[in-house]
Coordinates of C-alpha atoms and ligand atoms in Angstrom, one line a residue:
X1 CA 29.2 -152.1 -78.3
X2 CA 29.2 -152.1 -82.5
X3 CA 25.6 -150.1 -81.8
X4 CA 27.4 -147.1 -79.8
X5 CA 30.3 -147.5 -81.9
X6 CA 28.2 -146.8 -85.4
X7 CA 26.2 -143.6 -83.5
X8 CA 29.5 -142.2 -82.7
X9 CA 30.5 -142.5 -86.2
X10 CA 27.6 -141.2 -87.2
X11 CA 28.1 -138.5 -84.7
X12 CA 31.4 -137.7 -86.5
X13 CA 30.0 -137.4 -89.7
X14 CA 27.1 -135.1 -88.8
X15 CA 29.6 -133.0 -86.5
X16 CA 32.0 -132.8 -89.3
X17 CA 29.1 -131.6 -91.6
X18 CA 28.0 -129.0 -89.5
X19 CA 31.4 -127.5 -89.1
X20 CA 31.7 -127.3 -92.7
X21 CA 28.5 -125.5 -93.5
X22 CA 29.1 -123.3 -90.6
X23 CA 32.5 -122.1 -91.9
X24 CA 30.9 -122.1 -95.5
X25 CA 27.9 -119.2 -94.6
X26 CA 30.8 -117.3 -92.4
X27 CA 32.9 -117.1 -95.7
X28 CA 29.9 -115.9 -98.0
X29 CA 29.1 -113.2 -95.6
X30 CA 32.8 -112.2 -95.5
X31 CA 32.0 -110.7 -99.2
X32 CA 30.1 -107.4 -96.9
X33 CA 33.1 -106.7 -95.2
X34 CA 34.8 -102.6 -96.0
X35 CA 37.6 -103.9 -98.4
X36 CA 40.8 -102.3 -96.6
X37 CA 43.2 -99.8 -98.7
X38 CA 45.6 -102.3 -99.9
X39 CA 43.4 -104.3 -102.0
X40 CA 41.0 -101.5 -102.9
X41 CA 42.4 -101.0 -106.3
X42 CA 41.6 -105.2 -106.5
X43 CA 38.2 -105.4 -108.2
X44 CA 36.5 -102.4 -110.2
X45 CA 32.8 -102.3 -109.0
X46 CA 31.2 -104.4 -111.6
X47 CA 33.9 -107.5 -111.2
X48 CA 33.6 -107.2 -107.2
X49 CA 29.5 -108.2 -108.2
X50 CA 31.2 -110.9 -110.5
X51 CA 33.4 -112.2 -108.1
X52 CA 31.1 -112.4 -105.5
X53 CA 28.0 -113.7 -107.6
X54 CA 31.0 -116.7 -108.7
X55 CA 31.5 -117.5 -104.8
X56 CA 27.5 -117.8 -104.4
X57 CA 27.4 -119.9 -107.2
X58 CA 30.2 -122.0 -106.3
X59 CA 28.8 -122.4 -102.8
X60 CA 25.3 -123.6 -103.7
X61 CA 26.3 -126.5 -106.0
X62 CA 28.4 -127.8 -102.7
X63 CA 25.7 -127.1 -100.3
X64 CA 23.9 -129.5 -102.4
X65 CA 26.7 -131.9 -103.3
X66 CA 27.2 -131.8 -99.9
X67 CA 24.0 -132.4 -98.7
X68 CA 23.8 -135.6 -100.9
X69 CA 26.8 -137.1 -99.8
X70 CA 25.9 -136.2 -96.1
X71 CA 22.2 -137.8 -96.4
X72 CA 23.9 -140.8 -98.8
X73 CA 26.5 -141.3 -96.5
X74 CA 24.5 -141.5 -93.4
X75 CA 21.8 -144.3 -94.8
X76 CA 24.4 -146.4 -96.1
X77 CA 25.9 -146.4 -92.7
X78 CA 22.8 -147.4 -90.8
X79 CA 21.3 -149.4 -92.8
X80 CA 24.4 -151.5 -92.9
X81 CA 25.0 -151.1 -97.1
X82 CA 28.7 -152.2 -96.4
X83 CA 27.4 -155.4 -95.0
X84 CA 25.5 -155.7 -98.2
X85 CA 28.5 -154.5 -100.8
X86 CA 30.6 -157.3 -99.0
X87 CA 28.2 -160.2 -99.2
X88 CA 28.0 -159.4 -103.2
X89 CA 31.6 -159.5 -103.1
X90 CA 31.9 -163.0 -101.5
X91 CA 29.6 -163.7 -104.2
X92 CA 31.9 -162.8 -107.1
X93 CA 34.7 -164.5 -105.8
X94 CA 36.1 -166.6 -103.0
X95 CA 39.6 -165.3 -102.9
X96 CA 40.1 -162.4 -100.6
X97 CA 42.3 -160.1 -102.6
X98 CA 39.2 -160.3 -105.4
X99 CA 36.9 -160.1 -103.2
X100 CA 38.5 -156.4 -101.5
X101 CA 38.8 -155.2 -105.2
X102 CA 35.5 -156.0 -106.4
X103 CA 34.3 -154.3 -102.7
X104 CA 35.9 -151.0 -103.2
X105 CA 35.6 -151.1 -107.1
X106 CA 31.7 -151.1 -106.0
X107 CA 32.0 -148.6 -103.3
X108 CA 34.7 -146.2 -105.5
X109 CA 32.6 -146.2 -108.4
X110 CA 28.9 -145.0 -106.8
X111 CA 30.9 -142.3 -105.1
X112 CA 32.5 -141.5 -108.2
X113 CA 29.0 -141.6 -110.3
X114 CA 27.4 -139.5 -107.9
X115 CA 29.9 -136.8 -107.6
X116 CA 29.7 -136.9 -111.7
X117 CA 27.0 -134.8 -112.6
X118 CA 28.1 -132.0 -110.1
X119 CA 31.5 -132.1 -111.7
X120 CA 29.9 -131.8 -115.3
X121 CA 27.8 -128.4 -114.0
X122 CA 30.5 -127.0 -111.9
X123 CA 33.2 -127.0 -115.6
X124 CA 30.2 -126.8 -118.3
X125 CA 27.8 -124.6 -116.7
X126 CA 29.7 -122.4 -113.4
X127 CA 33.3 -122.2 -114.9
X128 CA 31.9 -122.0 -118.3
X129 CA 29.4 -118.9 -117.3
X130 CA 32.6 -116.7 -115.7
X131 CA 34.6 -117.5 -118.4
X132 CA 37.2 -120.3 -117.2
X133 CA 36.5 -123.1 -118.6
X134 CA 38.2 -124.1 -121.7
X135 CA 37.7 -128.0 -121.4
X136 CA 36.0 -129.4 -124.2
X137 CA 33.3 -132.3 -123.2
X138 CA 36.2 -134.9 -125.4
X139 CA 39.1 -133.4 -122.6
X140 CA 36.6 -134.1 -119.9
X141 CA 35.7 -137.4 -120.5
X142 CA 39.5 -138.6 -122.0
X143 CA 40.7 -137.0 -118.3
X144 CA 37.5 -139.3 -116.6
X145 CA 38.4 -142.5 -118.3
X146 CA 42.7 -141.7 -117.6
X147 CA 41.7 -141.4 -113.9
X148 CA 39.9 -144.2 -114.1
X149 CA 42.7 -146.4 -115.2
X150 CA 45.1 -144.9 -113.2
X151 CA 42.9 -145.5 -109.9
X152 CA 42.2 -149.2 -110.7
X153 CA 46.1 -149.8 -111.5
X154 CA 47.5 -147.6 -109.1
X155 CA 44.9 -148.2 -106.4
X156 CA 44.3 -151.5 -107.3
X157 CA 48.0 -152.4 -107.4
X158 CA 48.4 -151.0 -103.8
X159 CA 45.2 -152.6 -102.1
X160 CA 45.9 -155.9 -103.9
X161 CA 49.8 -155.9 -102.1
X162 CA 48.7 -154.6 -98.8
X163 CA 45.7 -156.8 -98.4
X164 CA 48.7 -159.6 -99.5
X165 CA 51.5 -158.3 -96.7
X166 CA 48.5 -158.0 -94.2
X167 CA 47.8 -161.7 -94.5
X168 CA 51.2 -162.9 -94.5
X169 CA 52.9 -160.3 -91.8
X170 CA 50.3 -160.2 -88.9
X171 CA 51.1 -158.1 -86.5
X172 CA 54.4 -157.1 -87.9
X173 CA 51.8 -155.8 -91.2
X174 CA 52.0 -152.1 -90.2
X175 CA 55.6 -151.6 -90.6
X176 CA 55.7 -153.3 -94.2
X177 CA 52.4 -151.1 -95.1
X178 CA 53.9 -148.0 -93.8
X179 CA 57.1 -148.5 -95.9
X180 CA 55.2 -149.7 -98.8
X181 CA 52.8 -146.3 -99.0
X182 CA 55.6 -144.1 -97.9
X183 CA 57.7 -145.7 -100.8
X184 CA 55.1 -145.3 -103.2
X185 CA 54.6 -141.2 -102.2
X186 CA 58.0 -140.6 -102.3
X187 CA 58.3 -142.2 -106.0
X188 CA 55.4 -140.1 -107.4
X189 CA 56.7 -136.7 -105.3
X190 CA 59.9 -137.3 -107.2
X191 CA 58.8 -138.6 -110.4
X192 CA 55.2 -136.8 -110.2
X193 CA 56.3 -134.3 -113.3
X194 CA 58.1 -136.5 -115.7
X195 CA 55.5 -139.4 -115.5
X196 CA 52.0 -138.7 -113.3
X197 CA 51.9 -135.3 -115.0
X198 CA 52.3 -136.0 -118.4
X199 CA 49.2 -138.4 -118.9
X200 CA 47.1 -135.4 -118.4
X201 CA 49.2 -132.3 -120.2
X202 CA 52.0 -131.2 -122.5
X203 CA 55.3 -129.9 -121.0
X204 CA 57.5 -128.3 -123.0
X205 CA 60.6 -126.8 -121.9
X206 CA 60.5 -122.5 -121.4
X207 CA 61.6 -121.3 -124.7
X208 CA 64.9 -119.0 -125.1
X209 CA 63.8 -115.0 -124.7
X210 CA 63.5 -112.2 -122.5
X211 CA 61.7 -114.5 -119.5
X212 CA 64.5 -117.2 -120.1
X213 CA 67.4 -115.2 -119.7
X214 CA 65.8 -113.0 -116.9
X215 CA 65.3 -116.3 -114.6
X216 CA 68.6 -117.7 -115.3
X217 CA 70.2 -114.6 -113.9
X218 CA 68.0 -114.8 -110.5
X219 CA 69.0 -118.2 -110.7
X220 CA 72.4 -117.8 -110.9
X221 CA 72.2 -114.9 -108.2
X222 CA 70.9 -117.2 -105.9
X223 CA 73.0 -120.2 -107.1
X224 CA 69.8 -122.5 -107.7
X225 CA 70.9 -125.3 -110.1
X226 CA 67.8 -124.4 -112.7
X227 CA 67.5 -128.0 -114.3
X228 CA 64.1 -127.8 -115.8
X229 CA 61.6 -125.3 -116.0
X230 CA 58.8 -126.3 -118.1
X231 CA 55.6 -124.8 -119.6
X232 CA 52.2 -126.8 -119.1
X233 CA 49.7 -126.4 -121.3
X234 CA 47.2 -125.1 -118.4
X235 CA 44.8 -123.1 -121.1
X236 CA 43.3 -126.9 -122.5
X237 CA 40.8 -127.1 -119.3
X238 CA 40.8 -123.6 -117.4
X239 CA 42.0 -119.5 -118.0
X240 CA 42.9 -119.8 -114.0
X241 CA 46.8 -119.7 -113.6
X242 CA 49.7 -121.2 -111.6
X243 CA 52.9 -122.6 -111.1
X244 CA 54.3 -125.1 -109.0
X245 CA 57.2 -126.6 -107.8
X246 CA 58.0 -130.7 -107.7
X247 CA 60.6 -133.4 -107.5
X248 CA 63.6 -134.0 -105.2
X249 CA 67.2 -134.2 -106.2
X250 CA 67.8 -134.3 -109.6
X251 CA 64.7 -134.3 -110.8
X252 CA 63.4 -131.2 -109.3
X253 CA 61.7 -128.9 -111.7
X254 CA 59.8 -125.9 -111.9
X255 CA 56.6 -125.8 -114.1
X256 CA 54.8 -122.7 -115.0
X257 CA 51.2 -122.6 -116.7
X258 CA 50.9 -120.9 -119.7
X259 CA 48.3 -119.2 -118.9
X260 CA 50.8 -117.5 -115.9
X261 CA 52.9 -116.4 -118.8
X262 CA 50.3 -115.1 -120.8
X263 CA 48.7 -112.7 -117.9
X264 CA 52.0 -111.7 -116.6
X265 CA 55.3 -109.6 -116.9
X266 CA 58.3 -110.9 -117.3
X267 CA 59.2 -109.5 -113.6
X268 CA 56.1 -111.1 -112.1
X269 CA 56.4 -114.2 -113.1
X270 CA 60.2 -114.4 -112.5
X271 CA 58.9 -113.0 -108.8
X272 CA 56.6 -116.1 -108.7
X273 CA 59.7 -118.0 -109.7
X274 CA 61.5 -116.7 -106.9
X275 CA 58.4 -117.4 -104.0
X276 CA 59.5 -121.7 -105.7
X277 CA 62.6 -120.9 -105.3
X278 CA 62.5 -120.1 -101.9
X279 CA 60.2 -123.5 -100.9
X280 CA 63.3 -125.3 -102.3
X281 CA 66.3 -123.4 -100.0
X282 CA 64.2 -123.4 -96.7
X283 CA 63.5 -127.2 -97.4
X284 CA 59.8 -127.3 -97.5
X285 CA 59.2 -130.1 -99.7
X286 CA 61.8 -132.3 -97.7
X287 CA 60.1 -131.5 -94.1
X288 CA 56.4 -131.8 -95.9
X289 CA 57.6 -135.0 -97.1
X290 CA 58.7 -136.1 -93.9
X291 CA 56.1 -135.4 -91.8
X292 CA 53.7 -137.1 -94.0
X293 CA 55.9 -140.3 -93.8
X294 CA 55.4 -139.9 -89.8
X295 CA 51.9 -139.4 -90.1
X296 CA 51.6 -142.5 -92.2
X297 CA 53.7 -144.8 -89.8
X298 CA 51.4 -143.4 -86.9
X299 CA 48.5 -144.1 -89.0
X300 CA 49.8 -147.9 -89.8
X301 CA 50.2 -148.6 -86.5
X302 CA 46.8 -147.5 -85.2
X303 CA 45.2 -149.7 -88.4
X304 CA 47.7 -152.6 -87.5
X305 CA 46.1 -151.9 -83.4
X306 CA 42.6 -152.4 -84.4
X307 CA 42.4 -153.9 -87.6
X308 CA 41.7 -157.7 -86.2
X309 CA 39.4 -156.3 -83.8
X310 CA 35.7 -158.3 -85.2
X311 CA 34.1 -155.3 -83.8
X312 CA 35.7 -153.4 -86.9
X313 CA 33.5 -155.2 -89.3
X314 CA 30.3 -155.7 -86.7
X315 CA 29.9 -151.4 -86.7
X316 CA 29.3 -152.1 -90.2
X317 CA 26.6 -154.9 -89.9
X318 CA 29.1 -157.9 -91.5
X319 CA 29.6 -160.6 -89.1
X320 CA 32.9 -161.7 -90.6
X321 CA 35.8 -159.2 -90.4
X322 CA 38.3 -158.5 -93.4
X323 CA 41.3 -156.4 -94.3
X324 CA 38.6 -154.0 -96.3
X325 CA 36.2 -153.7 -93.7
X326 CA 38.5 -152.5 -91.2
X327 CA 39.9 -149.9 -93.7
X328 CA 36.2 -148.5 -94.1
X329 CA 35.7 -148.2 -90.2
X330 CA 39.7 -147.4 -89.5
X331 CA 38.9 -144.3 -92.5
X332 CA 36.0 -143.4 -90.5
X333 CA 36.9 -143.4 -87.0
X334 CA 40.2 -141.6 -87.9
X335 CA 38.5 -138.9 -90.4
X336 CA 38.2 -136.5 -86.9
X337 CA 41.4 -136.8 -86.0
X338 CA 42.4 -136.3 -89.8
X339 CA 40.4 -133.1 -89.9
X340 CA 42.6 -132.0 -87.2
X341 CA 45.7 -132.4 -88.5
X342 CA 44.5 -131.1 -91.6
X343 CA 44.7 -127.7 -89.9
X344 CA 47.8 -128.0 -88.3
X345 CA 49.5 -129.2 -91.4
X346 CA 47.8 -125.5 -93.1
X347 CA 49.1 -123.4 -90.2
X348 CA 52.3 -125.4 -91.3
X349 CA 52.2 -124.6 -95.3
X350 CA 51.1 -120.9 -93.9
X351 CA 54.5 -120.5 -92.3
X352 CA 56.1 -121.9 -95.1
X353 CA 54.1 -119.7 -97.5
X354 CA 55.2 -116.5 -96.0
X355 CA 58.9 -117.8 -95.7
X356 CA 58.7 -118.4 -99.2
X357 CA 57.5 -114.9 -100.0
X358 CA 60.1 -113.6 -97.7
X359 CA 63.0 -115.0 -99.9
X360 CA 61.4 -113.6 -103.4
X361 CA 61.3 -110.4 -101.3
X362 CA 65.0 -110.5 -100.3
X363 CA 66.4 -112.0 -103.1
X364 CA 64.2 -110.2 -106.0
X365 CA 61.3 -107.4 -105.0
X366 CA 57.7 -107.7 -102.7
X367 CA 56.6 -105.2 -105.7
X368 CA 56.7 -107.8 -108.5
X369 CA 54.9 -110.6 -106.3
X370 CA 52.5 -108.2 -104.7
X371 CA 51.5 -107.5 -108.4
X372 CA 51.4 -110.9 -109.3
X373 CA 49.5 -112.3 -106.6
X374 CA 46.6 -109.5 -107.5
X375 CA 46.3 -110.5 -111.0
X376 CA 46.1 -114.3 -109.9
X377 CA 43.8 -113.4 -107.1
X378 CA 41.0 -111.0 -109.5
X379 CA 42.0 -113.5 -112.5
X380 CA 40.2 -116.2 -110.1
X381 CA 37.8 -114.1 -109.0
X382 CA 39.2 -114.4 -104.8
X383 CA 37.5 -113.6 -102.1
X384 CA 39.4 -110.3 -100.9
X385 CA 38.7 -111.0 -97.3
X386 CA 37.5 -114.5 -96.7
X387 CA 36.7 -115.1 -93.2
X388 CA 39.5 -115.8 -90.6
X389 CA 38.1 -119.2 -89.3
X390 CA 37.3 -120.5 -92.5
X391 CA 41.4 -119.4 -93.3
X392 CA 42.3 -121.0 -90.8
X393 CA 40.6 -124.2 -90.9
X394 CA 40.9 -124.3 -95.1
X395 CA 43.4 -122.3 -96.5
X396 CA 47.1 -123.9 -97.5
X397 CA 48.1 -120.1 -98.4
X398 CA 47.8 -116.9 -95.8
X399 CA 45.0 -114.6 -97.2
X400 CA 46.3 -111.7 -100.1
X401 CA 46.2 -109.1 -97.4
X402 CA 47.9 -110.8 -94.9
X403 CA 50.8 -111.6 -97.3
X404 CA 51.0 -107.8 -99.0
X405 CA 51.0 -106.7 -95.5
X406 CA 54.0 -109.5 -94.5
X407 CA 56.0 -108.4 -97.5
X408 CA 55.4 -104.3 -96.9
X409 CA 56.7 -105.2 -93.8
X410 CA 53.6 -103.9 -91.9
Ligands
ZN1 ZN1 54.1 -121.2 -102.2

């Protein structure tokens, strides 16, 4: 039984790495495609090449990443190198809350040093060739060693209080682990730009001027109570530009790269301004957050189902089960059914995406945001028309087309 249940793991990981290298060579030969009318005027001829050389670039150091990880992956699982990560773990210690941290401190930190040289080349070599990269090599290794810290305190902190409740609880442990995790999301959502955010940036309130006064009068059109909007210092690692909207209640602000202010008009970005805005009145950070609270008490329960089962730690080749063996296999039998709602949650943020454009159209112009979304679009060198499966599997946001033609009304 743990035989056929590893090959149809195994299954699931080669099925899943198919798909994506699949949808990956549909998306690079999307590049041919006739560009239509509307985006014509996107790329002169030269930066179309540049654009399109960046996405074949971009695409072979993940086909190899990818490959790695696929072929890594795969060995560890059938030749049982959980097994062997736990028994080094019984080794260290004899207290099971030390002995899961030592575990997936072990298994975090290969992945981690594996995926580290492709993270190096993709900044200092890809982003650096195309002209986005402004990290310096001290920025990238002060952001390693933060996210470091922050995963063994924050990650650490968790595991070492779930693998706690699940020993004390029993079967009653999913509903204390669900309320725990959902807890813990709902701090950072709300508290994600006045203490997550500032480890890594500098915020600084939007100065008094032209593109001050111009958002408080939208603001005041559409009576949004404008607590903060803040200025991020974007330009330390990348050129690429954004803005994004966090926080619930009272802490709610409105953040805005500096490179976004640098490239645009005051009427863009106050049209960018207004696409937030419009995430906030129809309530999509409140419904996002909520279904991601019943995902994670489905998800609990599920664990809390299986996670005595001994065949949970047998897939893996470990003859004695533990709360952090069952988390590898539950993470691996679920990661299918996570794929799926992975889509469904984008045909979700699509909706909400073109809702969002919508109010900026109503309340302030589709000319401004059509104007702005081009310059973000050829400032990150987009694919004009990536390929409709690949949209529909990957992308959070409808395609540039799809929303100028939305917003035209056609
Ligand atoms: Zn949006």
């Amino acid at each position: 039984m743990a035989q056929t249940l590893l090959y149809l793991i195994i299954a699931f990981v080669v099925a899943e790495f198919l798909f994506s290298k699949v949808l990956s060579y549909l998306n690079i030969r999307s590049w041919d495609k006739p560009v239509p009318d509307e985006i014509k005027d996107l790329y002169q001829e030269d930066k179309f090449e540049k654009a399109k050389a960046y996405a074949l670039d971009n695409n072979r150091v993940s086909t190899i990443s990818g490959a790695i990880s696929f072929v890594l992956t795969i060995s560890f699982l059938y030749f049982k190198g959980f097994a062997w990560v736990d028994s080094i773990a019984h080794q260290v210690s004899g207290q099971y809350i030390i002995q899961g941290l030592v575990f997936f401190g072990i298994v975090s930190g290969v992945t981690s040093l594996i995926g580290l040289p492709f993270d190096i080349y993709s900044t200092f070599v890809i982003e650096e060739k195309y002209g986005f990269n402004k990290t310096t090599p001290a920025t990238f290794i002060g952001d390693k060693l933060k996210g470091l810290l922050l995963g063994v305190v924050i990650g650490g902190g968790i595991y070492a209080l779930l693998a706690y409740l699940f020993q004390l609880l029993g079967d009653y442990f999913w509903i204390a682990g669900w309320i725990v995790v959902s807890g813990f999301s709902l701090f950072i959502a709300t508290f994600y730009t006045a203490v997550l955010l500032p480890i890594f940036n500098k915020l600084t309130p939007l100065e008094n001027g032209e593109l001050r006064s111009n958002i408080e009068t939208y603001s005041s059109k559409v009576s949004f109570p404008l607590t903060n909007i803040m200025v991020m210092d974007g330009s330390k690692r990348s050129s690429k530009a954004n803005a994004f909207f966090s926080g619930i209640g009272s802490h709610k602000s409105i953040v805005l790269f500096d490179t976004l202010i640098n490239d645009m008009n005051t009427d863009e970005i106050t049209a960018v301004l207004a696409h937030e805005v419009g995430h906030y009145k129809k309530k999509h950070i409140l419904q996002s957050m909520a279904l991601a609270v019943v995902q994670m008490g489905v998800l609990f329960f599920l664990f809390g189902w299986l996670a005595r089962n001994p065949l949970m730690a047998e897939v893996l080749g470990a003859k004695e089960n533990t709360f952090y063996l069952s988390l590898v296999t539950f993470s691996l039998l679920y990661s299918p059914i996570s794929t799926i709602i992975g889509m469904f949650m984008n045909v979700f943020s699509r909706k909400n995406e073109y809702e969002a454009d919508n109010y900026a159209t109503t309340t302030y112009g589709a000319e401004p945001l059509i104007s702005a979304l081009k310059k973000l679009y050829v400032n990150t060198l987009g694919n004009p028309q990536p390929d409709p499966l690949y949209v529909f599997v990957n992308y959070s946001h409808p395609t540039l087309l799809q929303r100028i033609r939305a917003m035209r009304g056609k």
